[in-house]
XYZ file of C-alpha atoms in Angstrom:
661
model
C 38.798 9.857 -12.690
C 36.867 13.119 -12.823
C 37.244 15.728 -10.080
C 33.815 17.318 -10.447
C 30.699 16.335 -12.393
C 27.440 18.156 -13.089
C 24.236 16.111 -13.055
C 21.881 17.449 -15.724
C 18.786 16.085 -14.024
C 16.697 16.176 -10.873
C 14.956 13.958 -8.344
C 15.767 10.335 -7.683
C 18.312 9.792 -10.456
C 20.279 12.923 -9.560
C 20.495 11.714 -5.950
C 21.466 8.228 -7.142
C 24.380 9.543 -9.222
C 25.525 11.815 -6.402
C 25.615 8.910 -3.919
C 28.186 7.038 -6.004
C 30.147 10.168 -6.884
C 30.485 11.084 -3.213
C 31.635 7.553 -2.366
C 34.345 7.904 -5.013
C 35.392 11.358 -3.804
C 34.040 13.136 -6.889
C 32.490 16.587 -6.318
C 28.936 17.051 -7.591
C 27.018 19.974 -9.059
C 23.221 20.090 -9.189
C 21.059 22.132 -11.507
C 17.594 23.212 -10.442
C 14.471 25.044 -11.498
C 12.572 27.491 -9.318
C 10.238 24.662 -8.263
C 13.243 22.622 -7.091
C 15.168 25.290 -5.183
C 14.794 23.346 -1.931
C 14.808 19.853 -3.447
C 16.738 16.904 -2.040
C 19.151 16.695 -4.969
C 20.068 20.360 -4.515
C 20.779 19.900 -0.816
C 22.781 16.755 -1.507
C 25.124 18.340 -4.073
C 28.355 20.162 -3.254
C 27.256 23.058 -5.458
C 24.050 23.980 -7.283
C 23.100 26.291 -10.151
C 19.667 27.705 -11.014
C 18.776 27.138 -14.665
C 15.258 28.543 -15.019
C 11.591 28.503 -14.002
C 9.538 25.413 -13.143
C 8.527 24.618 -16.721
C 10.752 21.779 -18.018
C 11.120 23.441 -21.408
C 12.531 26.527 -19.697
C 14.854 24.720 -17.292
C 15.897 21.056 -17.493
C 15.681 21.046 -21.299
C 17.816 24.190 -21.654
C 20.992 22.558 -22.940
C 22.909 25.814 -23.369
C 22.253 26.910 -19.778
C 23.278 23.529 -18.399
C 26.517 23.434 -20.378
C 27.277 27.058 -19.452
C 26.736 26.197 -15.783
C 29.095 23.209 -16.024
C 31.786 25.318 -17.695
C 31.445 28.235 -15.282
C 31.608 26.055 -12.184
C 34.613 24.056 -13.366
C 33.031 20.634 -13.932
C 34.943 17.981 -15.896
C 31.930 16.029 -17.110
C 28.128 15.944 -17.315
C 26.002 12.989 -16.265
C 22.555 13.165 -17.961
C 20.625 10.744 -15.712
C 17.542 9.481 -17.550
C 14.837 11.451 -19.335
C 15.246 15.131 -20.221
C 18.426 15.491 -22.356
C 19.853 12.014 -21.704
C 19.155 10.737 -25.232
C 19.568 13.981 -27.140
C 22.491 13.635 -29.573
C 22.716 17.390 -30.151
C 23.262 17.854 -26.421
C 26.045 15.244 -26.458
C 27.761 17.024 -29.351
C 27.418 20.406 -27.647
C 28.969 18.999 -24.464
C 31.921 17.642 -26.442
C 32.502 20.981 -28.204
C 33.120 22.665 -24.850
C 35.763 20.099 -23.893
C 33.554 18.473 -21.274
C 32.964 14.706 -21.153
C 29.474 13.296 -21.600
C 28.964 10.352 -19.232
C 27.111 8.161 -21.684
C 27.306 6.869 -25.261
C 28.316 8.778 -28.366
C 25.963 11.079 -30.236
C 26.125 8.736 -33.239
C 24.976 5.742 -31.156
C 22.121 7.718 -29.628
C 21.081 9.011 -33.035
C 21.181 5.515 -34.547
C 18.941 4.082 -31.832
C 16.888 7.195 -31.114
C 14.271 6.728 -33.819
C 12.542 3.370 -33.576
C 11.997 2.992 -37.321
C 15.652 3.561 -38.246
C 16.832 1.413 -35.335
C 14.707 -1.530 -36.455
C 16.070 -1.283 -39.983
C 19.580 -1.298 -38.556
C 18.789 -4.349 -36.420
C 17.529 -6.251 -39.459
C 20.901 -5.626 -41.104
C 22.681 -6.826 -37.947
C 20.653 -10.045 -37.869
C 18.702 -9.147 -34.713
C 15.043 -10.333 -34.876
C 12.407 -7.547 -35.037
C 8.615 -7.478 -34.699
C 6.673 -7.343 -38.014
C 5.359 -3.863 -38.717
C 5.512 -0.613 -40.700
C 8.559 1.518 -39.922
C 8.499 3.911 -42.879
C 8.375 7.702 -43.032
C 4.987 8.124 -44.770
C 2.573 9.404 -42.120
C -0.589 9.697 -44.182
C -3.342 8.468 -41.819
C -5.106 6.475 -44.541
C -1.870 4.778 -45.566
C -1.033 3.947 -41.935
C -4.528 2.511 -41.444
C -4.032 0.366 -44.534
C -0.674 -0.856 -43.191
C -2.366 -1.761 -39.906
C -4.876 -3.858 -41.866
C -2.002 -5.642 -43.618
C -0.212 -6.354 -40.340
C -3.437 -7.612 -38.748
C -5.135 -6.412 -35.569
C -4.375 -5.908 -32.752
C -1.590 -3.444 -33.564
C 0.509 -1.102 -31.481
C 1.010 2.527 -32.533
C 4.317 3.865 -31.218
C 5.831 7.336 -31.454
C 9.196 6.675 -33.094
C 10.973 8.997 -30.647
C 8.967 7.743 -27.667
C 9.808 6.056 -24.421
C 8.279 5.333 -21.016
C 4.945 4.425 -22.579
C 4.429 7.925 -23.985
C 3.106 8.152 -27.528
C 1.986 4.508 -27.469
C -1.523 3.186 -28.133
C -2.941 -0.330 -28.450
C -5.576 -0.597 -31.189
C -7.792 -3.676 -31.267
C -10.175 -2.776 -34.095
C -9.994 -0.617 -37.250
C -12.693 1.825 -36.108
C -10.442 3.026 -33.260
C -7.338 3.534 -35.384
C -7.792 7.219 -36.432
C -8.436 8.448 -32.890
C -5.593 6.417 -31.376
C -3.166 7.542 -34.090
C -4.012 11.192 -33.449
C -3.526 10.711 -29.696
C -0.141 8.996 -30.158
C 0.990 11.752 -32.537
C -0.074 14.486 -30.087
C 1.720 12.807 -27.199
C 4.832 12.190 -29.303
C 4.913 15.837 -30.322
C 4.314 17.099 -26.781
C 6.854 14.790 -25.119
C 9.584 14.482 -27.753
C 8.918 17.155 -30.365
C 8.298 14.435 -32.973
C 4.815 13.228 -34.028
C 6.000 10.472 -36.410
C 4.659 7.021 -35.498
C 5.311 3.441 -36.528
C 2.905 0.498 -36.484
C 3.741 -2.951 -35.109
C 2.011 -6.269 -34.666
C 0.819 -6.620 -31.073
C 1.908 -9.891 -29.492
C -1.231 -11.136 -27.722
C 0.493 -12.585 -24.622
C 3.593 -10.423 -24.533
C 6.366 -10.262 -22.013
C 8.786 -7.368 -21.844
C 12.308 -8.600 -21.178
C 15.298 -6.304 -21.528
C 19.029 -6.948 -21.428
C 21.499 -4.629 -19.714
C 24.603 -4.004 -21.790
C 27.839 -2.170 -21.074
C 30.529 -1.216 -23.546
C 33.864 0.532 -23.174
C 35.752 2.827 -25.526
C 38.144 -0.015 -26.381
C 35.323 -1.809 -28.232
C 34.412 -4.486 -25.676
C 30.699 -5.038 -25.001
C 29.124 -7.394 -22.455
C 25.626 -8.074 -21.204
C 24.794 -8.093 -17.508
C 21.832 -10.478 -17.772
C 18.167 -9.662 -18.187
C 15.332 -7.895 -16.394
C 11.663 -8.769 -16.710
C 9.588 -5.588 -16.935
C 6.288 -7.200 -17.932
C 4.242 -5.740 -15.075
C 3.086 -2.583 -16.791
C 0.174 -0.188 -16.776
C -0.449 1.933 -19.853
C 2.936 0.714 -21.152
C 4.718 2.113 -18.093
C 6.707 -0.257 -15.911
C 5.381 -0.858 -12.385
C 7.418 -3.727 -10.899
C 10.649 -5.016 -12.432
C 12.700 -8.056 -11.518
C 15.977 -9.754 -12.359
C 16.484 -12.369 -13.531
C 13.360 -13.115 -15.583
C 11.051 -15.913 -14.381
C 11.435 -19.208 -16.269
C 14.495 -17.988 -18.143
C 16.589 -20.896 -19.440
C 20.313 -20.791 -20.051
C 19.757 -21.234 -23.781
C 17.306 -18.338 -24.123
C 19.445 -16.109 -21.877
C 22.458 -16.805 -24.065
C 20.484 -16.079 -27.251
C 19.011 -12.829 -25.943
C 22.340 -11.739 -24.474
C 24.087 -12.393 -27.788
C 21.409 -10.439 -29.702
C 21.710 -7.513 -27.276
C 25.497 -7.415 -27.603
C 25.234 -7.583 -31.410
C 22.714 -4.720 -31.346
C 25.100 -2.591 -29.279
C 28.105 -3.420 -31.436
C 26.130 -2.515 -34.571
C 26.165 1.128 -33.459
C 29.614 1.197 -31.834
C 28.052 1.474 -28.398
C 29.879 2.263 -25.154
C 28.743 3.050 -21.591
C 25.434 1.811 -20.101
C 22.516 0.821 -22.326
C 19.504 -1.450 -22.426
C 18.225 -3.521 -25.334
C 14.500 -4.176 -24.965
C 12.770 -7.227 -26.419
C 9.128 -8.173 -26.771
C 8.796 -11.848 -25.911
C 6.120 -14.439 -26.667
C 4.754 -15.362 -23.253
C 2.068 -17.781 -24.435
C 4.239 -20.729 -23.402
C 7.807 -21.532 -22.305
C 10.439 -19.019 -23.427
C 12.019 -19.933 -26.780
C 15.200 -18.952 -28.565
C 13.055 -17.947 -31.579
C 10.342 -16.227 -29.500
C 11.802 -12.761 -28.872
C 12.074 -9.639 -31.030
C 13.949 -6.343 -30.760
C 11.791 -3.435 -29.622
C 14.183 -0.577 -28.962
C 17.410 0.384 -27.288
C 17.543 2.862 -24.410
C 20.861 4.641 -24.733
C 21.140 5.592 -21.067
C 20.920 4.236 -17.549
C 17.446 2.790 -16.897
C 15.135 3.581 -13.988
C 15.194 -0.114 -13.049
C 18.981 -0.538 -13.103
C 19.155 -1.290 -9.323
C 17.763 -4.818 -9.775
C 20.637 -5.626 -12.132
C 23.102 -4.068 -9.714
C 21.729 -6.333 -6.975
C 22.170 -9.592 -8.895
C 25.631 -8.693 -10.228
C 27.063 -6.877 -7.197
C 28.168 -3.975 -9.414
C 27.662 -0.218 -9.131
C 26.542 0.842 -12.613
C 27.135 4.559 -12.017
C 30.722 3.800 -11.000
C 31.101 1.774 -14.201
C 29.672 4.697 -16.180
C 32.169 7.111 -14.686
C 35.095 4.767 -15.315
C 34.125 4.075 -18.926
C 33.566 7.788 -19.609
C 37.058 8.431 -18.186
C 38.470 6.015 -20.771
C 39.015 2.977 -18.575
C 38.298 -0.523 -19.954
C 35.608 -2.727 -18.437
C 37.147 -4.513 -15.435
C 35.595 -7.873 -16.368
C 34.743 -10.120 -19.290
C 31.466 -11.876 -20.022
C 32.718 -15.078 -18.397
C 33.486 -13.226 -15.152
C 29.837 -12.268 -14.597
C 27.626 -14.516 -12.471
C 24.054 -14.242 -11.201
C 23.514 -13.835 -7.466
C 19.978 -14.304 -6.152
C 16.861 -12.392 -7.172
C 15.911 -8.736 -7.073
C 12.663 -6.790 -7.513
C 11.856 -3.098 -7.728
C 8.511 -1.326 -7.230
C 7.970 2.254 -8.342
C 6.116 4.306 -5.743
C 4.163 7.119 -7.380
C 1.921 9.926 -6.200
C -1.174 8.634 -7.963
C -4.676 7.498 -7.058
C -5.345 3.905 -8.132
C -9.039 4.269 -7.281
C -9.363 7.256 -9.615
C -7.865 5.701 -12.718
C -4.306 6.289 -11.456
C -4.638 10.052 -11.733
C -1.410 11.777 -10.681
C -1.664 13.423 -7.277
C -0.047 16.385 -5.584
C 0.466 17.238 -1.948
C 2.946 17.756 0.871
C 4.754 14.704 2.238
C 3.875 15.094 5.921
C 5.094 11.538 6.544
C 7.732 9.711 4.492
C 8.968 6.543 6.141
C 10.471 3.504 4.439
C 11.819 0.314 6.022
C 15.509 -0.491 6.157
C 17.130 -3.822 5.423
C 17.831 -4.401 9.106
C 14.089 -4.868 9.726
C 13.942 -8.063 7.670
C 15.791 -11.362 7.822
C 14.951 -12.458 4.273
C 17.338 -10.161 2.446
C 18.250 -6.556 1.685
C 15.988 -3.534 1.167
C 17.202 -0.455 -0.693
C 15.258 2.790 -1.139
C 16.156 5.183 -3.965
C 14.294 8.473 -3.600
C 14.572 12.076 -4.673
C 12.300 13.547 -2.003
C 12.341 14.055 1.755
C 9.681 14.425 4.406
C 8.008 17.836 4.107
C 8.644 18.102 0.347
C 5.832 18.987 -2.002
C 4.854 16.768 -4.930
C 4.174 19.340 -7.618
C 2.405 19.032 -10.982
C 5.526 20.040 -12.875
C 7.430 16.766 -12.948
C 7.118 13.001 -12.948
C 5.252 12.009 -9.730
C 7.712 9.304 -8.639
C 8.326 9.351 -4.887
C 10.708 6.424 -4.524
C 11.828 3.021 -5.743
C 11.609 0.137 -3.273
C 14.273 -2.426 -4.228
C 14.740 -5.797 -2.564
C 17.288 -8.591 -2.974
C 17.121 -12.164 -1.669
C 18.443 -15.570 -2.664
C 15.232 -16.905 -4.256
C 12.355 -15.366 -6.196
C 9.791 -16.261 -3.546
C 11.943 -14.721 -0.815
C 12.361 -11.553 -2.889
C 8.626 -11.380 -3.591
C 7.772 -11.808 0.090
C 10.344 -9.207 1.053
C 8.917 -6.741 -1.479
C 5.410 -7.260 -0.096
C 6.632 -6.754 3.487
C 8.658 -3.665 2.600
C 5.717 -2.045 0.829
C 3.355 -2.801 3.709
C 5.857 -1.247 6.129
C 6.188 1.959 4.071
C 4.281 5.019 5.255
C 3.483 8.118 3.204
C 0.976 10.735 4.354
C -0.055 14.006 2.765
C -0.343 12.642 -0.751
C -2.231 9.748 -2.309
C 0.137 6.997 -3.463
C 0.037 3.618 -5.222
C 1.692 1.718 -2.337
C -1.366 -0.429 -1.518
C -1.776 -1.236 -5.210
C 1.877 -2.302 -5.416
C 1.542 -4.497 -2.315
C -1.568 -6.134 -3.797
C 0.357 -6.734 -7.015
C 3.186 -8.349 -5.046
C 0.576 -10.705 -3.526
C -1.089 -11.467 -6.883
C -1.346 -15.207 -7.518
C -0.047 -15.093 -11.092
C 2.831 -12.793 -10.205
C 3.758 -14.976 -7.239
C 3.862 -17.998 -9.570
C 5.993 -16.157 -12.151
C 3.160 -16.104 -14.707
C 3.790 -12.547 -15.888
C 2.864 -10.682 -19.050
C 2.134 -7.077 -19.944
C -1.649 -7.555 -19.651
C -1.640 -8.988 -16.116
C -2.477 -5.696 -14.385
C -5.317 -4.887 -16.798
C -6.790 -8.376 -16.383
C -6.629 -8.386 -12.584
C -7.172 -4.680 -11.943
C -10.348 -5.100 -9.878
C -8.598 -7.425 -7.443
C -5.576 -5.129 -7.206
C -7.523 -2.009 -6.248
C -8.995 -1.756 -2.789
C -12.782 -1.962 -3.036
C -13.847 -1.489 0.583
C -13.835 1.692 2.634
C -11.791 2.445 5.728
C -11.805 -0.117 8.531
C -13.512 0.453 11.862
C -10.069 0.673 13.455
C -9.015 3.418 11.030
C -12.147 5.513 11.601
C -11.959 5.019 15.373
C -8.285 5.882 15.716
C -8.615 8.677 13.164
C -11.394 10.323 15.188
C -9.445 10.054 18.448
C -6.329 11.503 16.807
C -8.254 14.272 15.024
C -9.819 15.285 18.314
C -6.421 15.508 19.990
C -7.478 12.758 22.410
C -4.686 10.204 22.049
C -2.712 9.300 25.202
C 0.057 11.770 25.880
C 3.606 10.412 25.610
C 4.793 12.841 28.287
C 6.522 11.442 31.380
C 4.125 13.480 33.518
C 1.409 10.977 34.620
C -1.241 13.716 34.675
C -0.777 14.242 30.916
C -2.186 10.774 30.280
C -5.638 12.002 31.285
C -6.143 14.626 28.601
C -9.718 14.859 27.346
C -11.363 13.330 30.413
C -13.270 14.992 33.275
C -13.129 14.269 36.983
C -16.875 14.787 37.426
C -18.098 12.672 34.552
C -17.405 11.200 31.167
C -16.309 13.703 28.538
C -17.923 13.236 25.135
C -16.329 14.799 22.070
C -17.945 15.166 18.666
C -15.446 14.691 15.827
C -16.383 15.117 12.166
C -14.225 13.203 9.703
C -14.328 13.471 5.935
C -14.659 9.818 4.916
C -14.581 9.202 1.155
C -17.138 11.655 -0.287
C -19.085 12.409 2.879
C -18.669 13.586 6.462
C -19.049 11.119 9.282
C -19.776 12.202 12.835
C -17.912 10.202 15.464
C -18.711 10.391 19.190
C -15.661 9.851 21.390
C -15.916 9.425 25.160
C -12.762 9.484 27.301
C -13.101 7.666 30.623
C -11.287 8.323 33.883
C -9.300 5.092 33.503
C -7.924 6.293 30.175
C -10.123 3.991 28.098
C -12.398 5.151 25.288
C -15.849 4.567 23.909
C -16.160 5.447 20.224
C -19.640 5.206 18.696
C -20.428 2.548 21.300
C -17.185 0.587 20.831
C -14.997 0.215 23.937
C -11.238 0.209 23.504
C -7.940 1.112 25.102
C -4.866 2.661 23.519
C -1.275 2.347 24.686
C 1.784 4.072 23.186
C 4.409 1.989 21.337
C 7.835 3.208 20.206
C 6.473 4.231 16.791
C 2.708 4.379 17.217
C -0.164 2.888 19.170
C -1.444 -0.473 20.318
C -5.240 -0.571 20.176
C -7.087 -3.242 22.199
C -10.758 -4.108 21.625
C -12.370 -7.162 23.236
C -8.948 -8.711 23.887
C -7.777 -8.233 20.279
C -4.696 -6.062 19.825
C -3.587 -4.197 16.701
C -0.662 -1.857 16.057
C -1.221 1.375 14.175
C 0.348 4.762 13.554
C -1.221 8.171 13.054
C -0.121 11.388 11.351
C -2.161 14.515 12.058
C -1.908 17.740 10.045
C -3.968 20.893 10.235
C -6.613 19.564 7.865
C -6.264 15.785 7.854
C -5.391 12.661 9.782
C -3.806 9.522 8.302
C -4.012 6.110 9.951
C -1.563 3.337 9.041
C -2.680 -0.155 10.042
C -2.477 -3.655 8.561
C -0.503 -2.452 5.563
C -3.160 0.109 4.622
C -3.365 3.878 4.858
C -6.629 5.763 5.331
C -6.649 9.542 5.238
C -9.564 11.591 6.529
C -10.261 15.284 6.259
C -10.783 16.941 9.612
C -14.124 18.693 9.297
C -15.753 21.402 11.377
C -18.883 19.782 12.897
C -20.525 23.206 13.300
C -20.135 24.127 9.656
C -22.859 23.466 7.111
C -22.098 20.602 4.791
C -21.217 21.858 1.371
C -23.681 20.686 -1.219
C -22.124 18.983 -4.177
C -22.957 21.462 -6.893
C -25.583 19.655 -8.878
C -23.971 16.246 -8.445
C -22.759 15.664 -11.986
C -23.668 19.154 -13.239
C -20.080 20.390 -13.112
C -16.784 18.972 -14.355
C -13.751 20.135 -12.390
C -10.062 19.700 -13.186
C -8.862 16.725 -11.080
C -5.304 18.089 -11.171
C -3.320 21.029 -12.586
C -2.655 20.565 -16.289
C -2.980 21.670 -19.888
C -6.260 21.331 -21.776
C -5.050 19.372 -24.800
C -8.437 18.906 -26.495
C -12.062 19.914 -25.953
C -14.279 17.221 -27.461
C -17.753 18.757 -26.937
C -19.446 22.111 -27.460
C -22.286 24.080 -25.904
C -25.639 22.456 -26.674
C -24.242 18.964 -27.293
C -26.271 16.063 -25.918
C -24.136 13.695 -23.846
C -24.377 10.158 -22.558
C -22.802 8.984 -19.316
C -19.187 7.961 -19.857
C -18.741 10.086 -22.984
C -15.338 11.796 -23.296
C -15.524 15.546 -22.724
C -11.946 16.737 -22.959
C -8.337 15.600 -22.679
C -6.163 17.046 -19.925
C -2.392 16.728 -20.175
C -0.633 16.527 -16.794
C 2.628 15.047 -15.546
C 3.601 14.073 -19.120
C 0.474 11.961 -19.714
C -2.961 12.471 -21.293
C -6.055 12.007 -19.091
C -9.578 11.748 -20.500
C -12.376 13.433 -18.545
C -15.812 11.904 -19.081
C -19.444 12.754 -18.311
C -20.835 11.357 -15.052
C -24.415 11.372 -16.356
C -26.535 11.907 -19.448
C -27.246 15.552 -20.168
C -26.780 18.645 -22.307
C -23.713 20.895 -22.275
C -24.676 24.287 -20.852
C -21.227 25.924 -20.995
C -17.662 25.008 -21.925
C -15.478 27.267 -19.811
C -12.001 26.447 -21.162
C -10.322 26.180 -24.539
C -7.636 23.896 -25.924
C -4.157 25.067 -24.968
C -5.288 26.628 -21.691
C -3.380 25.857 -18.478
C -5.746 25.131 -15.573
C -5.353 24.653 -11.829
C -6.620 21.824 -9.661
C -10.359 22.204 -9.000
C -11.007 24.737 -11.754
C -14.478 24.509 -13.333
C -14.087 23.201 -16.878
C -17.601 22.467 -18.073
C -21.210 22.802 -16.888
C -24.242 20.697 -17.801
C -27.807 21.889 -17.819
C -29.501 20.953 -14.509
C -31.447 17.722 -14.401
C -35.221 18.011 -14.282
C -36.708 17.524 -10.820
C-alpha cells in the first residue's frame, strides 16, 4: 500500500478520497489555488501545496505543477478525483514518467474511451449495442445538418470530449440545428479544448442507467450493479439511485455483461462506469439499451453503489493501483437494500437554476442517528463560513441515504433534505425535496424528461409564509427571547411603562415590507396585528399562535435573516426603514449580470429593436452557458460589454431606450 498520496483535485471529491486514505493510514497531500487557500480539503490534508491562482486553467489544470508538487513532497501516487485532469491521458503518461503511480486506468484505456465517436466504433467491434447516429470526423455544419435529417429528429448534439452535460444540446426541429451546433461546439471548446461534435438519435422516453465496473491489473473485470441517473436537468444528474427501478434479473445480467465486455475491450482496470441510454417507454428489455459512453474515473454518484454493495470504492482504487487483485468475484457480489443521492448546489431554481454565490453562514445537515428508516451520509467539500465562489462547480454537498426498500430510501431522502439548513447562499434543497415527493418519482416512473415536464410543480410558486415573515421580523429586530439564564434578559425589547412597538423593514422578494412588532410585558408579541408567543428550543424556537405550535430556526447576519420552517427556507434582506427605497432603474431598461462570468456572445447591437424574451447575450459562468433575455419590448440604447469580457455580479451589460410615458 502507498505511504503518501497527492489528490489532484479540490472540494468534495478531495475530501472523500482523504477520508478513506486516513482510515487506511495513508498520508495525504492537497493542492490548492489562491481561492482555495482556506478550503476544507486543504485543512483536512496532512500537507498542502499551492499550485496557482483561482483560474482553473492556471491551477488545477496545471499538470506539470501538480506532478512537481507530488515529487517534491515525496508522494508515491496521485489520485485524480473526477473532473479536471482525471481523464487526461497525457497527464497519466506524465505521472508514470516520474515513477509515480496514477490511481486510475491506463492512458490507453482513457484515450480509447475519451472521444465518444471512437469509443462507439470500438463498442460496435466488441458487440456492445450503440445508439444510431453520426460519429465521423467531418464537422462541416451543412453535412452535420444533413446527417441529422437522415437520423431523424429529435437528435442530440454531443461534444465528443464532453461530460457532465457540457457540450450537449437537444434539437427538435431542423431550424434550430445551426444555433444548437454552434453552442455545443463553443461549450466543448471552452470545457474540453475540443469543439468536435457527434449527432445521435434522441430516444423519446429515455432513461439513463449506468453500470459500475472495476478491473484489476491481473485482467479480471466485474460489474457492481447499476445506477439509475435518469433524473436530470440540462443533461446534468440531480438525483441518482441504485439499483434501478423495475430492473429485472435478465436485463441486469445483459447490461452487466455488456459493461464488462466494454471494459475488457480497452484492457480496463480500476474504477469506471459504462453509461447506457435505455428505452423507458415500457418495461426494461434486454434489447432496449445502448452504449452511450464510458467514464474512466470514479463517478460523483459512486456512494449509492457503495451503499448497496458495502464496499469502499476508494479503498478498492488504492489496492488495485498498488497491484493487488480484486478481493472478490462476480458471484460474490450481492445487492443490499436501496440507496439514493441528491446533489445540493448553490443555484436558484426560481431564476432558471442560475448558479449562486455567497457565504455559508449556516451549514447544517442531519445525521443518520436522527432517523429510524436507515442511514444518512453527507459528502461535502465545504464548511460553515466558507464562501461559494464563481470559480468552481457550485456543489455544496451530496445527501446520500440507504434503506432496505426503495420507498423507505425515498422517504428518508425527503426527510433528510427537509432537515438540512443552509443560509447565506441560495440553494436547490427545496427543489430536491419536491422532486423526492414527486408522484412519478415515488412510483419509480423515471426518465430524463421528468424534471422538464413537472418543473412548475417542483418549483415553489408562493411567497414566504406568514410565520417566516413574522419570525424574520422579530429576529431582524433583535427581539427574540434571550437564551440567557438571567430571567431579566427574557424581557428585552419591552417597556415597563407601556408596550414597545418596533418598526422592522424586511426585503421580501423584490420589495420592502414594513413589519410592526410589539413586545408585551408578559413576553408575548403582536406582529402586524397577529398575537403569538415564542419559546426557545434546543436548536431554535417554538412559535404558538391561537393554540397552534410550529418549530422554526433563525440565522441572522449583518444584512439578512433566514427562517427555516416546515422544510422551507426564506431569506430576507434587513432594510433600513429610514432610507429611501431605491427605484428600480427603469424597470426593464437595464440588463445586469446575474452572476460573475465571461461574456461568451453578444447577440444584439445598438439600435436593434427587441421583443420581450429575445436573447441578448450569452454569459458563461461555473462551466455552463446562461442566456440573458429582454424583459420587455424596446430598442437597444447601448451595449456596454464585448464578447470575451469578464464581468462581475451586478455589472451593467446593456441599456434600452426608456419607454414612452
